[in-house]
Short mmCIF file of C-alpha atoms and ligand atoms in Angstrom, two decimals:
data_model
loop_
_atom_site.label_atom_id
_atom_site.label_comp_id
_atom_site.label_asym_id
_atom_site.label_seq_id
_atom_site.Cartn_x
_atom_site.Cartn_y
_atom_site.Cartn_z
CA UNK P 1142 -11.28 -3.90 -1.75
CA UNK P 1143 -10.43 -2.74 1.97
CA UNK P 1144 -8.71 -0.35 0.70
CA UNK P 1145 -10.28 3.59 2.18
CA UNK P 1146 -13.12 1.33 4.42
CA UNK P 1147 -13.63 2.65 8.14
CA UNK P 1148 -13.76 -0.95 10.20
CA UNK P 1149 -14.29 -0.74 13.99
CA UNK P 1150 -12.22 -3.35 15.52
CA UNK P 1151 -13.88 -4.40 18.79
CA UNK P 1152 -11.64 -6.03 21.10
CA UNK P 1153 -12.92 -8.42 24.51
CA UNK P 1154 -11.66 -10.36 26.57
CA UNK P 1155 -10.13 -13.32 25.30
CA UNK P 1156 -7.20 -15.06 25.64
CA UNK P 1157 -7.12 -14.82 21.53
CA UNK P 1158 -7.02 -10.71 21.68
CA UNK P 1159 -3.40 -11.09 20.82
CA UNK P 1160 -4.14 -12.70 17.49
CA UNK P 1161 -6.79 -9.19 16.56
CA UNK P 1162 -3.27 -6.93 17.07
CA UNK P 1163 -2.18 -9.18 13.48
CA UNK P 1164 -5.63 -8.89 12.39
CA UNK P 1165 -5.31 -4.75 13.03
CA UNK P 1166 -1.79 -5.28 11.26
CA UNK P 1167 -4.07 -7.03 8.25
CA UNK P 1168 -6.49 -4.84 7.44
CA UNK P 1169 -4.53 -1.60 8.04
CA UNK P 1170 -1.99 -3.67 5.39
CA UNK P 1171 -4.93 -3.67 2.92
CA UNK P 1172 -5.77 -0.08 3.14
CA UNK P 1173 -8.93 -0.27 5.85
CA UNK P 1174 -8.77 2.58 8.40
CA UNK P 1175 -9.31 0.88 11.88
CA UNK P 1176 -10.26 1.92 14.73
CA UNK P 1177 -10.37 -0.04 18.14
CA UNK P 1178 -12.21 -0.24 21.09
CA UNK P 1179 -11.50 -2.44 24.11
CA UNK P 1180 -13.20 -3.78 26.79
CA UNK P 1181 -11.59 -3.67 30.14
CA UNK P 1182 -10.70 -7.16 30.42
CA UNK P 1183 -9.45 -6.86 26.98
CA UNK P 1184 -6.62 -4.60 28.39
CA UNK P 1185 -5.53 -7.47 30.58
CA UNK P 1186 -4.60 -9.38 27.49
CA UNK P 1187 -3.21 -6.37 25.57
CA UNK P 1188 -3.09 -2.89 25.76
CA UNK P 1189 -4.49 0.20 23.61
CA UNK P 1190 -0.89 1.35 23.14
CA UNK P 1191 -0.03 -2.19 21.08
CA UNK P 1192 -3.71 -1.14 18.47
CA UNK P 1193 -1.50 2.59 18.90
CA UNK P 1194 1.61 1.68 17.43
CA UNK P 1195 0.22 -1.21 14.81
CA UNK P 1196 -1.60 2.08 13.09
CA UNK P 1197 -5.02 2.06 14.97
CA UNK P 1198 -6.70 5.69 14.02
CA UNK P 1199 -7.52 5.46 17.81
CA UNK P 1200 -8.32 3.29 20.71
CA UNK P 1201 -11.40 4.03 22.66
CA UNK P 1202 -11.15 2.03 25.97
CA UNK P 1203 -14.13 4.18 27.80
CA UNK P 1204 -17.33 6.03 27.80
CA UNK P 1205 -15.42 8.71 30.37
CA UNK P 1206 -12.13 9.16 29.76
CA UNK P 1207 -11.96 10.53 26.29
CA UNK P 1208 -12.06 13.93 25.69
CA UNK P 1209 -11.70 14.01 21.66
CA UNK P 1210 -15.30 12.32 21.89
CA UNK P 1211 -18.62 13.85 23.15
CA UNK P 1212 -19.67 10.27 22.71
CA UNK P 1213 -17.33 7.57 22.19
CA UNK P 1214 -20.22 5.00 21.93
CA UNK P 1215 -21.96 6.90 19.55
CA UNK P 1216 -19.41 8.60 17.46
CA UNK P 1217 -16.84 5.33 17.14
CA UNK P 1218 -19.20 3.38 14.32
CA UNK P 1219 -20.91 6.26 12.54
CA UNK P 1220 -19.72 6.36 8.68
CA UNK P 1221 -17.88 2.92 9.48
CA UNK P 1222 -18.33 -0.17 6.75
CA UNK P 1223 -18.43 -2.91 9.42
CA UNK P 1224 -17.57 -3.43 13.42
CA UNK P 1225 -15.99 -6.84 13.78
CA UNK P 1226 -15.57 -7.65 17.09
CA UNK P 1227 -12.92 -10.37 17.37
CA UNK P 1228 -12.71 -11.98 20.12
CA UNK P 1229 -16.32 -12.20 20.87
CA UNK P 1230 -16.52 -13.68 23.89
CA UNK P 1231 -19.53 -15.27 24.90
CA UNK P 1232 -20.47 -12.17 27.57
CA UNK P 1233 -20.25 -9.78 24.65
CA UNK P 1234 -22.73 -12.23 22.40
CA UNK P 1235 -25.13 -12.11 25.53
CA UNK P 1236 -25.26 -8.55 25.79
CA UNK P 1237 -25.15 -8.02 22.20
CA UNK P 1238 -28.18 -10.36 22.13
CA UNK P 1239 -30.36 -8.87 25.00
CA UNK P 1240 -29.12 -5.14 24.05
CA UNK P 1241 -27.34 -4.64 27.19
CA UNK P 1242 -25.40 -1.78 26.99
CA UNK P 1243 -23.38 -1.34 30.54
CA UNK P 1244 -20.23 -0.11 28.67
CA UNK P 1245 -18.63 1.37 25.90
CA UNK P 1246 -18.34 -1.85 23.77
CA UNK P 1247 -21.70 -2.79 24.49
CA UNK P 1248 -23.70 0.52 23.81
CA UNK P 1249 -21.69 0.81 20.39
CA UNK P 1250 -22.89 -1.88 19.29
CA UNK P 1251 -26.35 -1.11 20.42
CA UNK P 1252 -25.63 2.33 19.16
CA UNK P 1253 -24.22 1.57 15.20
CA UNK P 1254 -25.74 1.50 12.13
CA UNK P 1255 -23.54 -0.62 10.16
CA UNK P 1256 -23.40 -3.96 9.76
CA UNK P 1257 -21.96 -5.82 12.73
CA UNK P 1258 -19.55 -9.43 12.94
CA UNK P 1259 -18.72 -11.32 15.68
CA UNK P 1260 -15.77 -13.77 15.87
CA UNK P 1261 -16.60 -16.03 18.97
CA UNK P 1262 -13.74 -17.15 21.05
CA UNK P 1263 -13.99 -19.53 24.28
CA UNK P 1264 -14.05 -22.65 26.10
CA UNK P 1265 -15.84 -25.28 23.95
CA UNK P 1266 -18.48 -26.34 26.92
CA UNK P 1267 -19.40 -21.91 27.14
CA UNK P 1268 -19.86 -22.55 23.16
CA UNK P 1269 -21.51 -25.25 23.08
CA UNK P 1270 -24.20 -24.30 26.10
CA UNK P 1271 -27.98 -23.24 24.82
CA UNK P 1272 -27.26 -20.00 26.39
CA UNK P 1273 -24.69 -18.86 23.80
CA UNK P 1274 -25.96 -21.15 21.14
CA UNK P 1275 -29.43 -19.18 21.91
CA UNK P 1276 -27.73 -16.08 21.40
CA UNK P 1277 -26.05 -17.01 18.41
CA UNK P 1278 -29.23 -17.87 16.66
CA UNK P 1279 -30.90 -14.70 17.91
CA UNK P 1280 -27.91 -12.73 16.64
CA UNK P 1281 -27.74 -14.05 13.27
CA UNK P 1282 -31.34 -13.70 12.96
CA UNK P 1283 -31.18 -10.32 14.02
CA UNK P 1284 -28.75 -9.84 10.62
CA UNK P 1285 -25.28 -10.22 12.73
CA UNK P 1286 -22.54 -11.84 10.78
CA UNK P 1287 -21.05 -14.96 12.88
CA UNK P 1288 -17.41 -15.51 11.43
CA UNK P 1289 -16.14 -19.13 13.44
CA UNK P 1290 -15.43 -20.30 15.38
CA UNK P 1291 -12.93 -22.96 14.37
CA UNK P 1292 -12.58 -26.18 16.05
CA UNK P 1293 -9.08 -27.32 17.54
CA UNK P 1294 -6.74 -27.05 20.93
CA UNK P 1295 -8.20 -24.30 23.22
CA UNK P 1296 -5.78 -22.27 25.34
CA UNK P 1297 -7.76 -24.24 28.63
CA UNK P 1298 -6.33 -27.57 27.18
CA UNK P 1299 -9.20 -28.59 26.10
CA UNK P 1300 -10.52 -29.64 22.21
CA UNK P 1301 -13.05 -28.63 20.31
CA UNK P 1302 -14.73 -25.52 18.73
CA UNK P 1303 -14.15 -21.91 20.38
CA UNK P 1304 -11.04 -20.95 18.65
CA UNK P 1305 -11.12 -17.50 16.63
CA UNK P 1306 -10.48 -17.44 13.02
CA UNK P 1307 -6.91 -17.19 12.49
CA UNK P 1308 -6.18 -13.30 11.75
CA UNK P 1309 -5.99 -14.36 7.70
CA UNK P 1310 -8.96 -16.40 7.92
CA UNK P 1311 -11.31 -13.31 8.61
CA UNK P 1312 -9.23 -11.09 6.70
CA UNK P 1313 -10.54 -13.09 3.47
CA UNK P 1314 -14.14 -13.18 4.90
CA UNK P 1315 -14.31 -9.62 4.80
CA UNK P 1316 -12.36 -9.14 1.50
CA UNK P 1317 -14.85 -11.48 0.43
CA UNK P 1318 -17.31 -9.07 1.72
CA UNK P 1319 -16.54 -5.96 0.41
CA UNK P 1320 -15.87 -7.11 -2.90
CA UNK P 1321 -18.23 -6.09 -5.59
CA UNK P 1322 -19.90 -9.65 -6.54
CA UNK P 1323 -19.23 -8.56 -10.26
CA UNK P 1324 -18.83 -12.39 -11.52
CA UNK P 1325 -21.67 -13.48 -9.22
CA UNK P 1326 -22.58 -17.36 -9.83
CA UNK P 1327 -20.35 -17.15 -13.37
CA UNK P 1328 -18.78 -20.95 -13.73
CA UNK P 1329 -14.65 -19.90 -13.91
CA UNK P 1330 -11.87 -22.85 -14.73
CA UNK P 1331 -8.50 -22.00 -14.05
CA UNK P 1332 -4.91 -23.67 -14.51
CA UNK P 1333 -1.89 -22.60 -12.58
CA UNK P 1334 1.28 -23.27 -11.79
CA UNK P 1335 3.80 -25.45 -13.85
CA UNK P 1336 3.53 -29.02 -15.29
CA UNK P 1337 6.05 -31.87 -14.59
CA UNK P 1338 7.00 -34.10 -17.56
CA UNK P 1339 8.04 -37.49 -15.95
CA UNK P 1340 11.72 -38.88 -17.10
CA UNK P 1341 11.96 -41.73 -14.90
CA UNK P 1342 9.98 -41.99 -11.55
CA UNK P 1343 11.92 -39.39 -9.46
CA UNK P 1344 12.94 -37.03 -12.27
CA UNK P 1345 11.35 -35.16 -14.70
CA UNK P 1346 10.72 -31.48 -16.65
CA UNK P 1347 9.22 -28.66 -14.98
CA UNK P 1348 9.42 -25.25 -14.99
CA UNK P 1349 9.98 -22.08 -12.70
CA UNK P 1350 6.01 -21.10 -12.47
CA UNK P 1351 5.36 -20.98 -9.05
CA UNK P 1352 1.19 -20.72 -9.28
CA UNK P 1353 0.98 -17.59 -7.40
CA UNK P 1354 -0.94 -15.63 -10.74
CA UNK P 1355 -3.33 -18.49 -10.97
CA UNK P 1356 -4.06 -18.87 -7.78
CA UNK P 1357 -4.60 -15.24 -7.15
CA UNK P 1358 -6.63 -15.13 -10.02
CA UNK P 1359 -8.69 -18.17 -8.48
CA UNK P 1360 -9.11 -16.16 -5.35
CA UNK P 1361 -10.07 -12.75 -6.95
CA UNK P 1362 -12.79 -14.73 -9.00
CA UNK P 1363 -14.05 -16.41 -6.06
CA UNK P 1364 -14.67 -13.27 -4.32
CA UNK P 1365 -16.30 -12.06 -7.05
CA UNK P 1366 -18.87 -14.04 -6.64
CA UNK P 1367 -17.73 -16.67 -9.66
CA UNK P 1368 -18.12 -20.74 -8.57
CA UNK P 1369 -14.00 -21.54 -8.97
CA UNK P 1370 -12.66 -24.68 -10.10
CA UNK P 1371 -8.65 -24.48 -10.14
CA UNK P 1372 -6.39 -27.61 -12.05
CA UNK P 1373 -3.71 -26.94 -10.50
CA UNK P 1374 0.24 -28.60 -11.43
CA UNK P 1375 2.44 -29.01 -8.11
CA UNK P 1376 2.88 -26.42 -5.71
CA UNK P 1377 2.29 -25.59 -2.22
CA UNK P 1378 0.20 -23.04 -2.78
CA UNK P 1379 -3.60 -23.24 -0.34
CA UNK P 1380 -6.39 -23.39 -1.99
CA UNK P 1381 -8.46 -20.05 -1.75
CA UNK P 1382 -11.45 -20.23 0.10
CA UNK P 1383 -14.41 -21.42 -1.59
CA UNK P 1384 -12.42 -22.98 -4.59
CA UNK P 1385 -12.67 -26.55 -6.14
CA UNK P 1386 -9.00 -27.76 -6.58
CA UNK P 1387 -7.92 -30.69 -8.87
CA UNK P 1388 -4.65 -31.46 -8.37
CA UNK P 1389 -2.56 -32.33 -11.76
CA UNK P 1390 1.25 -33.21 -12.84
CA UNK P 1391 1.94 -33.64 -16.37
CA UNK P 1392 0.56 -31.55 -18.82
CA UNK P 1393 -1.70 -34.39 -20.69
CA UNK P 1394 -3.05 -34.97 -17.02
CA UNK P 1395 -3.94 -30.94 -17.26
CA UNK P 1396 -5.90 -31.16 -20.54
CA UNK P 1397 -7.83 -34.43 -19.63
CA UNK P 1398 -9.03 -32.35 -16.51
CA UNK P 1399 -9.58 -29.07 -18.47
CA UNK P 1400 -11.28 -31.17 -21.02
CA UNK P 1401 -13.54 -33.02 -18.30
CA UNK P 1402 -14.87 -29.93 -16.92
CA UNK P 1403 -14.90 -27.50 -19.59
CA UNK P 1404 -17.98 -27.87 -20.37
CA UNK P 1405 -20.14 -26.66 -16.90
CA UNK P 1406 -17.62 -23.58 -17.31
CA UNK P 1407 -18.29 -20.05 -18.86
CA UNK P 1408 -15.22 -18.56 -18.68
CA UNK P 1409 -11.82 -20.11 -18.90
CA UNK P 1410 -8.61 -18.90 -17.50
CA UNK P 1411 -5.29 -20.28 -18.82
CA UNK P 1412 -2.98 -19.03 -16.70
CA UNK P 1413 -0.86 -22.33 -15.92
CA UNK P 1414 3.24 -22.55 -17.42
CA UNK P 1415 2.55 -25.73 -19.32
CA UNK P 1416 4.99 -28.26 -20.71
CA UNK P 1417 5.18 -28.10 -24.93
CA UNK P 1418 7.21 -31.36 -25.37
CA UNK P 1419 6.55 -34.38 -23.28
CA UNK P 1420 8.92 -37.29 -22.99
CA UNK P 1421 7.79 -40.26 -25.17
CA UNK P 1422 9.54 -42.76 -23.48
CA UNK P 1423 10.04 -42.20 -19.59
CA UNK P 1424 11.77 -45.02 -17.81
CA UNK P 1425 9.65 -47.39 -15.99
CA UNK P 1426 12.92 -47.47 -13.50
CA UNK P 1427 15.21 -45.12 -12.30
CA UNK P 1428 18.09 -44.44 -14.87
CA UNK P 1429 21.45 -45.46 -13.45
CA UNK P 1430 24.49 -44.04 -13.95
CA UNK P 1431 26.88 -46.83 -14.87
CA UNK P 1432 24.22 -49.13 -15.77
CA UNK P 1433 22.83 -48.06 -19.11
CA UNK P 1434 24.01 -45.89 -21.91
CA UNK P 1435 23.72 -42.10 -21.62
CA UNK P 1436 19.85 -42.04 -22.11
CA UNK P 1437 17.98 -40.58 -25.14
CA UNK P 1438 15.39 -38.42 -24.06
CA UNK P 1439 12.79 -38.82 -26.85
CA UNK P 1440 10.15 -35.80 -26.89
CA UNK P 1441 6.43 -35.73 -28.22
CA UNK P 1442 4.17 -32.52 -28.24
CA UNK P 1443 1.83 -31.81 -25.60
CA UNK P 1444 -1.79 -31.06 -26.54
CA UNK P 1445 -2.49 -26.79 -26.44
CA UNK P 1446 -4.66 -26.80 -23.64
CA UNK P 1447 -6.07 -23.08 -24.66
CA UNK P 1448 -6.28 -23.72 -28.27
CA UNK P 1449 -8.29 -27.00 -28.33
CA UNK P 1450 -10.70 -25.34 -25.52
CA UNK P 1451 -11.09 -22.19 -27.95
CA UNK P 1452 -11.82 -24.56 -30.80
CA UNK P 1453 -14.56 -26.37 -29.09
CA UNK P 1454 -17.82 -25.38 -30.65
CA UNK P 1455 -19.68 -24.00 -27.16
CA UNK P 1456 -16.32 -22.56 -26.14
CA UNK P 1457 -16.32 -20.02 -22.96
CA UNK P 1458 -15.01 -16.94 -22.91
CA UNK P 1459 -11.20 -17.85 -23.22
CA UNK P 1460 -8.27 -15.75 -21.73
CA UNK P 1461 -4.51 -16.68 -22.25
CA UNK P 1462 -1.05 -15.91 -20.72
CA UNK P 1463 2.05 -15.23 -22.31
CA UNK P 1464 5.13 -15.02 -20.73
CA UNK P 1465 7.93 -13.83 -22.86
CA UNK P 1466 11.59 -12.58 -22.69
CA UNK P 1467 11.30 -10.20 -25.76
CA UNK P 1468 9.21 -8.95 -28.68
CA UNK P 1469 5.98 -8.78 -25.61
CA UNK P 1470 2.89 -7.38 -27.95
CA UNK P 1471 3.69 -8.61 -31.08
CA UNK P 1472 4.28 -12.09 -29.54
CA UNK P 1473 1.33 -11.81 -27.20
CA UNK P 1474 -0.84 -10.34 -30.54
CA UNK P 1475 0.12 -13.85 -32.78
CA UNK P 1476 -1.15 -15.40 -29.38
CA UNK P 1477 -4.10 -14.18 -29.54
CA UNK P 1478 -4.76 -15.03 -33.29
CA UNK P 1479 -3.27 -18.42 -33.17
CA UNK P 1480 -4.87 -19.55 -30.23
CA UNK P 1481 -8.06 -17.88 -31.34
CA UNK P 1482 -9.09 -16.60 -28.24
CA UNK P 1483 -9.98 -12.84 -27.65
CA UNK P 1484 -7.69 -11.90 -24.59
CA UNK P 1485 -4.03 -12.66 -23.38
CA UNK P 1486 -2.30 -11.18 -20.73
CA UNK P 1487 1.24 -10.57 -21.63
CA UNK P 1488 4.43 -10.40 -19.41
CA UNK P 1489 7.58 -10.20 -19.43
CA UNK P 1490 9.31 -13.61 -17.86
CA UNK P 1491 12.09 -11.56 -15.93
CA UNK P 1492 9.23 -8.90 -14.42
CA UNK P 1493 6.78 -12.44 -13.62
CA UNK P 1494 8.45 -15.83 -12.65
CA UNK P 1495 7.93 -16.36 -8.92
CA UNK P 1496 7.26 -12.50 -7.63
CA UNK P 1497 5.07 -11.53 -5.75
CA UNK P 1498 4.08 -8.54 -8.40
CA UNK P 1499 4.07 -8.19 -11.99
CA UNK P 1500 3.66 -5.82 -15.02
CA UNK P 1501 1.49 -6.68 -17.52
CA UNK P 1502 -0.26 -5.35 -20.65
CA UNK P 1503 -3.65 -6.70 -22.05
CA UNK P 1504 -3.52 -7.52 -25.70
CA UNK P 1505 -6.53 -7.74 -27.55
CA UNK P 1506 -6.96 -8.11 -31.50
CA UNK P 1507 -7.08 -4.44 -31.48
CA UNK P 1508 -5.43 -3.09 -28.57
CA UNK P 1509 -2.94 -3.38 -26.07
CA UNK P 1510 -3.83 -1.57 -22.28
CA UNK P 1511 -0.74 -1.56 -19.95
CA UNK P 1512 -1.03 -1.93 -16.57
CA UNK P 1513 0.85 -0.20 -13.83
CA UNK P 1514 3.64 -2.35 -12.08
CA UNK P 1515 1.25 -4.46 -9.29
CA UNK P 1516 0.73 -7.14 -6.90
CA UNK P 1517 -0.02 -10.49 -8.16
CA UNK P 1518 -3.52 -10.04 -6.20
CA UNK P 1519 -4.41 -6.26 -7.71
CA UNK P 1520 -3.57 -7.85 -11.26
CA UNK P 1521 -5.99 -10.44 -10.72
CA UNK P 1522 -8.50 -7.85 -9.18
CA UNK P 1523 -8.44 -6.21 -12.75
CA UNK P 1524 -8.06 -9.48 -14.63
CA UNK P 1525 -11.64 -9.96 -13.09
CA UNK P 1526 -12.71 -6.18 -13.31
CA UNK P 1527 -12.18 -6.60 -17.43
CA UNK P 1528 -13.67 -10.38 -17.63
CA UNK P 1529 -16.88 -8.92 -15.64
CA UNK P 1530 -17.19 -6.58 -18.68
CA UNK P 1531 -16.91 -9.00 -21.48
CA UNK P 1532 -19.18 -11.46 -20.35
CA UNK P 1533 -22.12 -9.78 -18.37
O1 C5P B 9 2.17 -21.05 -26.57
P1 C5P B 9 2.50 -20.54 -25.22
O2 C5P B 9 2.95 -21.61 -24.27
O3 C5P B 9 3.40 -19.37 -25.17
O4 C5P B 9 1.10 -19.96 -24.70
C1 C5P B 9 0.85 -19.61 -23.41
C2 C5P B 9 -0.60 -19.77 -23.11
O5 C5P B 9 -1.10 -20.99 -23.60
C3 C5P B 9 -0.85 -19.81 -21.63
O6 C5P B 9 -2.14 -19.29 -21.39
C4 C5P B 9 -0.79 -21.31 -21.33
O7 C5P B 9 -1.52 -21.63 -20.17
C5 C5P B 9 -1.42 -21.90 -22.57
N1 C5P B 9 -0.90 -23.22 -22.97
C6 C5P B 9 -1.73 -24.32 -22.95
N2 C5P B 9 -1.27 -25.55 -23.35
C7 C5P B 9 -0.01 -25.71 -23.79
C8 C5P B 9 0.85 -24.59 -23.83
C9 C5P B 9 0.38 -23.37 -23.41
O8 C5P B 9 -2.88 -24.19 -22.53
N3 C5P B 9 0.40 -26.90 -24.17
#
């Protein structure tokens, strides 16, 4: 939702003004069209040709020196979405609070129009003084946004709060930010990732779902505003900000926590690789070789997880996945009727397991809409683009 957005990156100085040259990397990454400006004691840290050559549209270090600008403090914000200055130090978050303006980073902000964030980065004991704490309030009062700072080891040596965001950490704030709230306050449950079917206590059935749809899916919905709970089965996936996460392993321990929370939940999102068969008699000790007979696996069918949630008299709005090596919209269609639920999104196991993108095609009772080969993440932005429309 970057994607085409003007962002003014404001730079001061900060030991952490190496971490915004990622954070430019980021958001230009996403589409955003960035440009920076630096204070002078920004460029002892780094310099305007490293914003340059990571794809900054330009790098205003001065009021004076610029001759492509009438007025660089002026003309840098107008017809920009946001100016995130990151680092803020606490100088910056003075002026910005008295509306000093004795340079170029400090009259554009005094200057813009759009909305303004600051992500504060010093010594704990400068954070943690009235003065800045003063400042803060004033700021935040006077509609800034106030990203961090996190707490942890400080470049000093010291402990404690002052550290910036890490470069991904406000990259999701603002995705979060500029992303239409089209599921606003809708209750969303979720299942990713695969299921493990104990055979003995160190082995077991799984599968090759690696979580990343689900969890993308979680995310997406999240910053659409929906209130997220994800059962997820093991993988080392984070959670995405803002999401509840209960953490599962066999596929009965999935339904009992779909089952549990159904109910608070509008919209359900099956999206997890669960196990069909589970083993009816898993060894209470580990099977060894030698010891016993070649074991006899002896298999009993797991509960369908989106079926008896479709079947439930107040059910939410259900969608389905169906991964499949052949035969994708007729097999995704009988989905849809023996499941009983109105959407499944089909794909293709060799296009899906563990990519990072995916091709899929929505089948519906009466239709079937293709998407365009995408990211895991874009596929979830119109996962949530088409639920918006069939439940608001
Ligand atoms: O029947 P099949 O496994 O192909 O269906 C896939 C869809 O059903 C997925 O949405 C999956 O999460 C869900 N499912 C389930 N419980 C099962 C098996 C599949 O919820 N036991």
């Amino acid at each position: 939702m970057l994607t085409g957005q003007k962002i003014v990156l404001g730079v001061t100085g900060s030991i952490a003004a190496y971490k915004s040259c990622e954070l430019l990397r980021l958001l230009t990454k996403k589409g955003a069209v960035v440009s920076v400006i630096m204070t002078e004691s920004a460029q002892r840290f780094v310099t305007p040709l490293t914003f340059k050559a990571l794809g900054a549209k330009e790098v205003i270090t001065s009021d004076w020196e610029d001759p492509d600008h009438t007025i660089p403090h002026i003309d840098a914000t107008r017809d920009a979405a946001l100016f995130l200055i990151a680092p803020a130090t606490a100088n910056i978050l003075a002026k910005a609070d008295q509306g000093i303006a004795d340079d170029v980073m400090s009259a554009a902000i005094l200057a813009r129009r759009c909305p303004v964030a600051f992500a504060p980065a010093m010594n704990i004991n400068m954070w943690q003084n009235p003065a800045t704490q003063r400042n803060i309030a004033q700021l935040v009062k006077d509609g800034a946004i106030i990203l961090g700072p996190a707490a942890g080891e400080q470049a000093c040596g010291d402990k404690g709060s002052g550290r910036m965001l890490e470069p991904e950490e406000i990259l999701e704030l603002l995705e979060g930010a500029f992303t239409p709230r089209v599921l606003d306050r809708c209750r969303v449950l979720i299942t990713a990732g695969p299921t493990f079917e104990p055979i003995d206590p160190v082995r077991g059935i799984t599968n090759l779902s690696s979580g990343k749809q689900g969890f993308a899916i979680a995310k997406a919905c999240a910053m659409a505003g929906a209130e997220v709970t994800l059962v997820a089965g093991r993988t080392s996936l984070k959670t995405p900000a803002g999401v509840r996460r209960i953490d599962v392993t066999t596929a009965y321990d999935m339904y009992r926590a779909v089952m549990n929370e159904v109910s608070r939940h509008e919209v359900f999102i099956s999206v997890a690789a669960v196990a069909d068969w589970r083993i009816a008699n898993p060894a209470t000790r580990k099977i060894k070789k030698g010891y016993t007979d070649t074991p006899e696996l002896i298999f009993e069918e797991n509960p369908d997880i989106l079926a008896s949630v479709a079947a439930l008299e107040n059910a939410p709005y259900c969608v389905g996945f169906a991964a499949e090596t052949d035969n994708l919209i007729d097999n995704a269609r009988a989905k849809v009727y023996r499941k009983r639920v109105p959407l499944i999104v089909a794909n293709l196991v060799q296009d899906a397991l563990g990519q990072d993108s995916n091709t899929v095609v929505f089948v519906e009772r009466d239709q079937a809409t293709p998407l365009a080969r995408a990211s895991k993440e874009q596929i979830a932005q119109a996962l949530v683009a088409k639920i918006a429309q069939e439940v608001n």
